[in-house]
XYZ file of C-alpha atoms in Angstrom:
511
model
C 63.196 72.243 163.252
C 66.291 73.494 162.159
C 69.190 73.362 164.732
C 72.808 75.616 164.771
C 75.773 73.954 165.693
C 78.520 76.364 167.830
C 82.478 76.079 168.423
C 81.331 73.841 171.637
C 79.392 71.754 169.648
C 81.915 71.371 167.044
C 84.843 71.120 169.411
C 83.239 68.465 171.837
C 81.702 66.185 168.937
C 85.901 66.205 167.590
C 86.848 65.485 171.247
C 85.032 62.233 170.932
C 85.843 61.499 167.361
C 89.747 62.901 167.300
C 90.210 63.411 170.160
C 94.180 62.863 169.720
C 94.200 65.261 166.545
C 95.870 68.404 167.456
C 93.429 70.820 168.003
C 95.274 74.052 168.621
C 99.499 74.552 168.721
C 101.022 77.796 170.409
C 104.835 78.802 170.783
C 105.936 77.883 174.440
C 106.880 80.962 176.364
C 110.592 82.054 175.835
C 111.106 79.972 172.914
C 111.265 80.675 168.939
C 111.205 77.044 168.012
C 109.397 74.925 170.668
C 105.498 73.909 170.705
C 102.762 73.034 172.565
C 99.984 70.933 171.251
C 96.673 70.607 172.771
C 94.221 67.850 171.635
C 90.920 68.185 170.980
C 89.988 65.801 174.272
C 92.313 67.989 175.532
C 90.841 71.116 174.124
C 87.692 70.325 175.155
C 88.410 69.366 178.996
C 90.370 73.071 179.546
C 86.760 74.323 177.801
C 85.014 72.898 180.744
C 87.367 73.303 183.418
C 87.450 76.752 183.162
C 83.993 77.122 181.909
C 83.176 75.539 185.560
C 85.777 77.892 186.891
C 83.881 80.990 185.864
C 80.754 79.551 186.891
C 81.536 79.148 190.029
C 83.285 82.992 190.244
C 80.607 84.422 188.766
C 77.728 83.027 190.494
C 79.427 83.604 193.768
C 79.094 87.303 192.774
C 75.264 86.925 192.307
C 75.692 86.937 188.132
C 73.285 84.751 186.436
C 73.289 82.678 183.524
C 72.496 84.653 180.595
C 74.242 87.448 181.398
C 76.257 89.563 179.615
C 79.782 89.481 180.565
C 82.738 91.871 179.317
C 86.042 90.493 178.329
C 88.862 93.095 178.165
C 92.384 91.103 177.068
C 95.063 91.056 174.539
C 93.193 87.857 172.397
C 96.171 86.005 171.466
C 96.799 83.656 173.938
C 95.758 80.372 174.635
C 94.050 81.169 177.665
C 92.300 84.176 176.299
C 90.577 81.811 173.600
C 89.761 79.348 176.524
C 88.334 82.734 178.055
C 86.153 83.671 175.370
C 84.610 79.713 174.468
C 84.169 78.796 178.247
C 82.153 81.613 179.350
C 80.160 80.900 176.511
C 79.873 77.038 178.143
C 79.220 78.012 181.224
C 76.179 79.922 179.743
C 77.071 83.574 179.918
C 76.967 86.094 176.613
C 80.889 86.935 176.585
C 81.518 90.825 174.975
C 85.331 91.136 173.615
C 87.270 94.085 173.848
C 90.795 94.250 172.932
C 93.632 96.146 174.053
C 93.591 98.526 171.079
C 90.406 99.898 172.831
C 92.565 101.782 175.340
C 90.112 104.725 176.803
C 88.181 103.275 179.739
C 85.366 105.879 178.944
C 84.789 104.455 175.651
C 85.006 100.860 177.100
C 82.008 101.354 179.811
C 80.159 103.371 177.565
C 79.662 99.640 175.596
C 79.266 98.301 178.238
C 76.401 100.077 179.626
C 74.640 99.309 175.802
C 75.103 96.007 176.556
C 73.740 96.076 180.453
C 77.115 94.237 180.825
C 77.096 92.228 184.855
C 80.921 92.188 184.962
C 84.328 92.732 183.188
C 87.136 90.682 183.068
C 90.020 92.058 182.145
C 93.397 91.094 181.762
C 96.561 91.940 183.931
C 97.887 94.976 181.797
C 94.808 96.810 182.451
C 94.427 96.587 186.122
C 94.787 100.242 186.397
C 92.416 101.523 183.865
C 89.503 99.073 185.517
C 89.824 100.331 189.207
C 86.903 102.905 188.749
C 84.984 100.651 186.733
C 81.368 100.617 187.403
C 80.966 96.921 187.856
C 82.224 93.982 189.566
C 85.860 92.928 187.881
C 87.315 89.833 187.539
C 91.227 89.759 186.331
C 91.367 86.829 183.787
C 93.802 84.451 185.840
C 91.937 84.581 188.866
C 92.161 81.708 191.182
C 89.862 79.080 191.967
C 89.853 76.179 194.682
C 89.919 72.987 192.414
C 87.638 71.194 195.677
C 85.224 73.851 195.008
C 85.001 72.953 190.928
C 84.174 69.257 191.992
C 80.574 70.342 192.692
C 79.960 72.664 189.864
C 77.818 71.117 186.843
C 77.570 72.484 183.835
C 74.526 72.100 181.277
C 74.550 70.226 178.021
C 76.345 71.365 175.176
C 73.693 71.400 172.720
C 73.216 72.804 169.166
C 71.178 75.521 168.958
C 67.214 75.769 167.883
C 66.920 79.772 168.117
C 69.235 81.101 165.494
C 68.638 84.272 166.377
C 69.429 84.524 169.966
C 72.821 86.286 170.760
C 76.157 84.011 171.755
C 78.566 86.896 171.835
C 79.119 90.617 171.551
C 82.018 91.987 169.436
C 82.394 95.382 168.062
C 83.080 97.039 164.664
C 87.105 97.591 163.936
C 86.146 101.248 163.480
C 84.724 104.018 165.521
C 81.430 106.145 163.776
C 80.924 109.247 166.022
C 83.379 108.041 168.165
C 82.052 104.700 169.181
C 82.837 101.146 168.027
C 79.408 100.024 167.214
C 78.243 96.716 169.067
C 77.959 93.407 166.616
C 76.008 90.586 168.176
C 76.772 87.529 167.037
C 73.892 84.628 166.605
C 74.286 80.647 166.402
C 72.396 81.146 162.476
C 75.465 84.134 161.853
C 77.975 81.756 163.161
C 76.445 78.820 160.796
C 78.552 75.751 160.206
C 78.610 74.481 156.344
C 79.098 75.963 153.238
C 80.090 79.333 154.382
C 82.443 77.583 156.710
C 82.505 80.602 159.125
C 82.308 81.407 162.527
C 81.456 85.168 163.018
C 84.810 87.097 164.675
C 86.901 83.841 164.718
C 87.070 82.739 160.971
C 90.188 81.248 161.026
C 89.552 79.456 163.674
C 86.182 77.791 162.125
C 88.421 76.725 159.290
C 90.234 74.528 161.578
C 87.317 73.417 163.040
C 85.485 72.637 159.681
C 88.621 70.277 158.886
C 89.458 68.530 162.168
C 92.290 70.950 161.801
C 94.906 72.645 163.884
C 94.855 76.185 164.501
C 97.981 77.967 165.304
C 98.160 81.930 165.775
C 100.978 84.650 166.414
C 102.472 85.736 169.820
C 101.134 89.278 167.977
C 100.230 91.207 164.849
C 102.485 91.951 162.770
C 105.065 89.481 163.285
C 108.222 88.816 162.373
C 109.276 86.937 158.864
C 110.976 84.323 161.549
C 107.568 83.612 163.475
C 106.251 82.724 160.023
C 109.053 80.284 159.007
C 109.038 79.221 162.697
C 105.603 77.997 162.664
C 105.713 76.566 158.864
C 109.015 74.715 159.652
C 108.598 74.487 163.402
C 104.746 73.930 163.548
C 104.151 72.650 161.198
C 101.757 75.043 159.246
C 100.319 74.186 156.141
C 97.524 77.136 155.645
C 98.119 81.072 156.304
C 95.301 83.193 156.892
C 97.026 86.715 156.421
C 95.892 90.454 155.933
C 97.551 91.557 152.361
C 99.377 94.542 154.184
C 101.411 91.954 156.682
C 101.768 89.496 152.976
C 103.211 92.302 150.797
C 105.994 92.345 153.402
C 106.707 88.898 153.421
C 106.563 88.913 149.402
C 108.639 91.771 149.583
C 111.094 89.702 151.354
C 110.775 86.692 149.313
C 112.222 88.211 146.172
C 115.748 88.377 147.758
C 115.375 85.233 149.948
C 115.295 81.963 148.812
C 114.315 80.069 151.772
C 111.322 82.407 152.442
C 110.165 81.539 148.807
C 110.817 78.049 149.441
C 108.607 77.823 152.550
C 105.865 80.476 150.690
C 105.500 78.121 148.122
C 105.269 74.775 150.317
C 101.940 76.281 152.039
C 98.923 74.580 150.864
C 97.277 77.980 150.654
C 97.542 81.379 151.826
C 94.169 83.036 152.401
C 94.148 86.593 152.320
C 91.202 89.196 152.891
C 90.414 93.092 154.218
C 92.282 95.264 151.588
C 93.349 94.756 147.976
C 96.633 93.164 147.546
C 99.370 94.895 145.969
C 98.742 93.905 142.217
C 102.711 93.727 141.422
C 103.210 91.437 145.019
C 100.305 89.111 143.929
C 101.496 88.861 140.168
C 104.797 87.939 141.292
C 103.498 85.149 143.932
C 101.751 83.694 141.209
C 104.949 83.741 138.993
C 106.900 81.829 142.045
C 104.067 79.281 142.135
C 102.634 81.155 145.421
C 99.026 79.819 146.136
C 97.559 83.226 147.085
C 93.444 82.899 147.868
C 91.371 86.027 147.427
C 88.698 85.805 150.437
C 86.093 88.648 151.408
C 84.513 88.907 155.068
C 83.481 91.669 157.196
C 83.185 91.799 161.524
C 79.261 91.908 160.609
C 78.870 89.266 158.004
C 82.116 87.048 158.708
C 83.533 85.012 155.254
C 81.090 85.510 152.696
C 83.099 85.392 149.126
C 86.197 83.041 148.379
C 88.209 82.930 145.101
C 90.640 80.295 144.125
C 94.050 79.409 143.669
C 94.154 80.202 139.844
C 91.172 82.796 139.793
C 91.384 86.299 141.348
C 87.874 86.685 141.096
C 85.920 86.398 144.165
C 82.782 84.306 143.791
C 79.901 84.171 146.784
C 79.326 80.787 148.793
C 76.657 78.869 147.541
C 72.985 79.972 148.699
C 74.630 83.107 150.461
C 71.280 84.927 149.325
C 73.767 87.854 148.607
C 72.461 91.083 146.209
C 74.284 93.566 144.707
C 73.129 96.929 144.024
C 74.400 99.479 141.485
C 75.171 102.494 142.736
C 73.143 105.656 142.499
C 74.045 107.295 139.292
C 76.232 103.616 137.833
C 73.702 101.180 136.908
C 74.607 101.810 133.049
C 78.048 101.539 133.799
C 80.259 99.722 131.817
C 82.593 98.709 134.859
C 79.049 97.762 136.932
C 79.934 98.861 139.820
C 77.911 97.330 142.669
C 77.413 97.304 146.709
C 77.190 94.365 148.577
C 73.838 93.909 150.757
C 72.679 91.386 152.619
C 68.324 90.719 152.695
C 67.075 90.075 155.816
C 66.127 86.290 155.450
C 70.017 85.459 154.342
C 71.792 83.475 156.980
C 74.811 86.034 156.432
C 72.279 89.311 157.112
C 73.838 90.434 160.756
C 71.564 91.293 164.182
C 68.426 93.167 163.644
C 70.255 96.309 165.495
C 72.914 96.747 162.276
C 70.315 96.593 159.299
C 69.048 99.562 157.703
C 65.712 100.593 159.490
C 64.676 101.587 155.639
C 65.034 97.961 153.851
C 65.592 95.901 156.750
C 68.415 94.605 154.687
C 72.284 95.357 155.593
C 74.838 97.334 153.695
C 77.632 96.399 153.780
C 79.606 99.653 152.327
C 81.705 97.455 149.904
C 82.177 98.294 146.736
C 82.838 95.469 143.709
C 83.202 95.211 140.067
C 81.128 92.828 138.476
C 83.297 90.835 135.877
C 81.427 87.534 135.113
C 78.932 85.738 136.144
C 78.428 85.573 140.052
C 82.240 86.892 139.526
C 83.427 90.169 141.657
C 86.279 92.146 142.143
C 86.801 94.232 145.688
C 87.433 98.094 144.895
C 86.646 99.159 148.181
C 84.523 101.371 150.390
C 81.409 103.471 149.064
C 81.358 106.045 152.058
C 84.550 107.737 153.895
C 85.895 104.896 155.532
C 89.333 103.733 154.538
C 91.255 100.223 155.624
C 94.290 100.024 157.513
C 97.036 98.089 158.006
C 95.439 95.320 159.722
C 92.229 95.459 157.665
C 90.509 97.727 160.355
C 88.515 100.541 159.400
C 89.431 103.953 160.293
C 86.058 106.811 159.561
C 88.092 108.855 157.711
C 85.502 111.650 157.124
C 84.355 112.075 160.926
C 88.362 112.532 161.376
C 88.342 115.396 158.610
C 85.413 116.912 160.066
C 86.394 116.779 163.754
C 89.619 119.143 162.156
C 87.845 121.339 160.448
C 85.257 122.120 163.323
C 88.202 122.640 165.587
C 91.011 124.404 163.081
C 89.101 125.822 160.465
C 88.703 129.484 161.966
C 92.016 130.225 161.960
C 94.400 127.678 161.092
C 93.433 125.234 158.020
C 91.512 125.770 155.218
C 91.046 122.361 153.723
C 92.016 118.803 154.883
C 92.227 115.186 154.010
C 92.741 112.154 156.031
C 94.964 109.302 154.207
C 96.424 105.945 155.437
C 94.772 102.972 153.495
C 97.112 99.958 154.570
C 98.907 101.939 157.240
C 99.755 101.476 160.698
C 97.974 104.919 161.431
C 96.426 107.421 159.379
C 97.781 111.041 158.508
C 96.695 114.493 158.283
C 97.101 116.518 155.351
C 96.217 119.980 155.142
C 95.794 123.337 153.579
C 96.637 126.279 155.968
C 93.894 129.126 156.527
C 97.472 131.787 155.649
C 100.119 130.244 153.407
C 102.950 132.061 155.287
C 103.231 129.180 157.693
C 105.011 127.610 155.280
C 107.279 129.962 155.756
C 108.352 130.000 159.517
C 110.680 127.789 159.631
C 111.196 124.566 161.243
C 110.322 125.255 164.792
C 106.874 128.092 163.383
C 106.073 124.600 161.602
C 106.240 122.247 164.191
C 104.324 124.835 166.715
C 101.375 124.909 163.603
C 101.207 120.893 163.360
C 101.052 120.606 167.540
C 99.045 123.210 167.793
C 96.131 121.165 165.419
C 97.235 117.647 167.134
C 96.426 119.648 170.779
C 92.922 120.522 169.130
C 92.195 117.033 167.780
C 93.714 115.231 170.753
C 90.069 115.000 172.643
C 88.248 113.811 170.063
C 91.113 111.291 169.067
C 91.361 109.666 172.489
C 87.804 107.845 172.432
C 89.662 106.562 169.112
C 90.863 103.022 168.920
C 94.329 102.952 168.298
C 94.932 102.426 164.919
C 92.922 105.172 164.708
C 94.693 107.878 166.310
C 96.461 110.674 164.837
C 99.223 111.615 167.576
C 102.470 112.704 165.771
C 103.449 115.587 164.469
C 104.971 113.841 161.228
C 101.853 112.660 160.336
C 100.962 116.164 160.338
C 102.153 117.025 156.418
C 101.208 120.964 155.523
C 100.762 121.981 151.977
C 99.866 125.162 150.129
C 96.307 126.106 149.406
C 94.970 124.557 146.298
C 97.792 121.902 146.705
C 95.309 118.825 147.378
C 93.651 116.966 144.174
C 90.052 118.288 143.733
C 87.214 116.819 141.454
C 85.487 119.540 139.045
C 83.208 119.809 142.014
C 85.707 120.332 144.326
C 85.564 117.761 146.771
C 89.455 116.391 147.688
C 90.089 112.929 146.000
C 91.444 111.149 148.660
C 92.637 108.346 146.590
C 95.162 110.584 144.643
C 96.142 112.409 147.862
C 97.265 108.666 148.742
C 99.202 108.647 145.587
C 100.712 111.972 145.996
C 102.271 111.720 149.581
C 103.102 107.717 149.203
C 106.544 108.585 149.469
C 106.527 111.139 152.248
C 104.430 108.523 154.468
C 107.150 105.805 153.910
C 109.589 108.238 155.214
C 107.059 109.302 158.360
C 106.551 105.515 159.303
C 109.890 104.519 158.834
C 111.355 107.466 160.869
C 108.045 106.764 163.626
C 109.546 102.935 163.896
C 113.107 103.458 164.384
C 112.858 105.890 167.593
């Protein structure tokens, strides 16, 4: 029978075989230079302690093994990893929520699909929680040590169902407005030649290679966190989105040091947008090992390219097919979407495939260019990624507007952002004489459409939002691109107000 091994698995078996190898490193609090290292017999001993901790807490409060439990925290701590691993040890089904997911509503909403037992939630939320359904727990709650003494956890064994669900994460972007739920399965978090581990990729990588895994006080960070923790901690690998790379390129080509230290990383790994083509040719110049890498929330790494090949090739046996598109099979450029059959290890929970095929699509859109050779061009529908790599549903954003502003204020509208922090509205006014107001008739126009969106925005995760007025832009009818057909090509609106958003995000930042 085939078995699965997990993170425990993984982390315990490297507890007994290195178990001084430094298993994960983190910045100590109030300093830019100092570390902490935890083994992985260390590692695995906080896994346990406070796996026994929430055993204890949550079985006091009549919760059962094999219950789902909610997790709502920042993500980037120490503790919040130990969080999300040791409830899985002490046998519960953890569901993550981060703090980008800021509208209670939206949060108990998931958790009633789940038929969550509790939330745990960290400190900075203690206000939004108080009219939660269900029992909370805040995540540093205190336990009697004497009390721990008698707990006993089970066995941490690998898995023989593949199929049955470990933990709960959710989709970076909101369809209808709601994240939808991704659960995650020992066969989807598979061990081997995809060397993945569902939601926390990089840290499977460590795993895979006895490795230490350092991550970020936040995202973005600073150009000296990164040369802090390559000089400082002694990192070797990057695993970077290419919007948070092109600014340390960026800064590279007037800093010599920041080269330097670039070009002493083994690898960086980058993945969830297309790099800038002019950052990653010059990289390559400077002897830069850039990595092209492809994953997805629902299908974790999948594709990796190498360190003199931009093309991105599929991991052996991934079971992968890709289908032309409607209308492109006798294209020259072969343009193809990624799917996943059913019977691949890659192919997400049941809930996420297409009820038509039983197979899931992923929306991604390649080139073909060789043989089992692919280059990302992005989405097929009317999602766009952000700055981060999360996915903002661009369409239900441009329909939301016109439902709410299209009687009597706009006449067209297109939502653009790809790589951005946020995305921004740009639209065609029912009456051109707006244009014509004057500052203050302008700014009463672009308030009056962000009061209209606002409901609809709030159930929004953060990135998102559309919540200020300057990324509110206002252009005359007939202004925005248009195929032959008609439809606004939001690609060239990109193009066309790339200058305008610099100006909007730089202006946003500095008050």
């Amino acid at each position: 029978m085939r078995a699965f091994h997990t993170p425990l698995t993984i982390i315990e078996t490297l507890a007994k075989s290195h178990g001084d190898a430094a298993a994960v490193r983190c910045l100590l609090p109030e300093s830019l230079t100092e570390y902490k290292t935890i083994t992985y017999a260390g590692y695995c001993n906080d896994v346990d302690n406070a796996a026994k901790a929430w055993l204890f807490g949550l079985s006091q409060a009549g919760i059962t093994k094999g219950a789902v439990v909610g997790i709502w925290m920042r993500g980037w701590s120490y503790q919040d990893l130990l969080h999300y691993l040791s409830l899985q040890r002490a046998g519960f089904i953890p569901q993550l929520f981060s703090l980008c997911m800021t509208n209670p509503a939206v949060v108990y909403e998931l958790l009633g699909k789940s038929n969550v037992a509790a939330l745990i939630y960290d400190a900075s939320c203690e206000s939004p929680v108080r009219d939660c359904p269900l029992p909370v727990f805040p995540c540093d709650v205190a336990l009697h040590g004497a009390a721990l003494q008698d707990v006993e956890l089970d066995k941490a064994t690998t898995a023989l169902n593949g199929d049955q669900v470990s933990v709960i994460i959710h989709t970076s972007g909101s369809t209808s407005g709601m994240p939808k739920l991704v659960p995650a399965t020992p066969i989807y978090c598979l061990m081997g030649s995809h060397a993945h581990l569902g939601n926390t990729i990089n840290l499977a990588e460590a795993l895979a290679n006895a490795g230490c895994f350092i991550a970020p006080n936040s995202i973005p960070y600073p150009t000296s966190e990164l040369q802090s923790m390559i000089t400082h901690g002694g990192l070797t690998t990057l695993d970077i989105f290419p919007a948070l790379l092109s600014v340390f390129i960026r800064e590279a080509r007037t800093d010599a040091v920041l080269l330097e230290q670039l070009r002493s990383l083994h690898h960086i790994f980058h993945a969830g947008q297309i790099l800038e083509p002019s950052d990653q040719a010059w990289a390559h110049q400077q002897g830069i090992k850039l990595v092209n890498t492809y994953g997805s929330t629902e299908i974790g790494l999948s594709m990796r390219a190498s360190a003199t090949s931009q093309y991105l090739t599929p991991f052996p046996e991934s079971g992968f097919e890709f289908l032309p598109l409607c209308g492109n099979s006798s294209s020259s450029e072969q343009f193809v979407e990624l799917v996943i059959p059913a019977d691949a290890d890659d192919c997400p929970h049941p809930s996420l495939r297409d009820k038509a095929d039983g197979k899931f699509h992923t929306g991604d859109l390649f080139q073909r260019v060789g043989e089992d050779q692919y280059l990302y061009k992005g989405r097929v529908d009317d999602r766009i990624k952000m700055q981060l790599s999360l996915v903002c549903d661009a369409g239900s954003l441009e329909a939301e507007a016109m439902q709410v502003c299209e009687a009597d204020l706009i006449s067209a509208v297109s939502v653009i952002g790809s790589g951005r922090p946020s995305p921004a509205l740009i639209v065609e006014p029912k009456h051109d004489d707006v244009l014509t107001t004057g500052g203050d008739g302008l700014t009463m126009f672009k308030e009056e459409i962000l009061r209209r969106i606002s409901p609809f925005h709030a159930r929004k995760y953060l990135h998102e939002r559309i919540d200020n007025p300057r990324l509110v832009f206002v252009v005359p009818q007939g202004t925005l691109p248009r195929t032959e057909k008609g439809n606004i090509m939001r690609k060239a609106v990109e193009n066309m107000f790339f200058d305008e958003l610099e100006k909007s995000f730089v202006a946003i930042s500095s008050t």
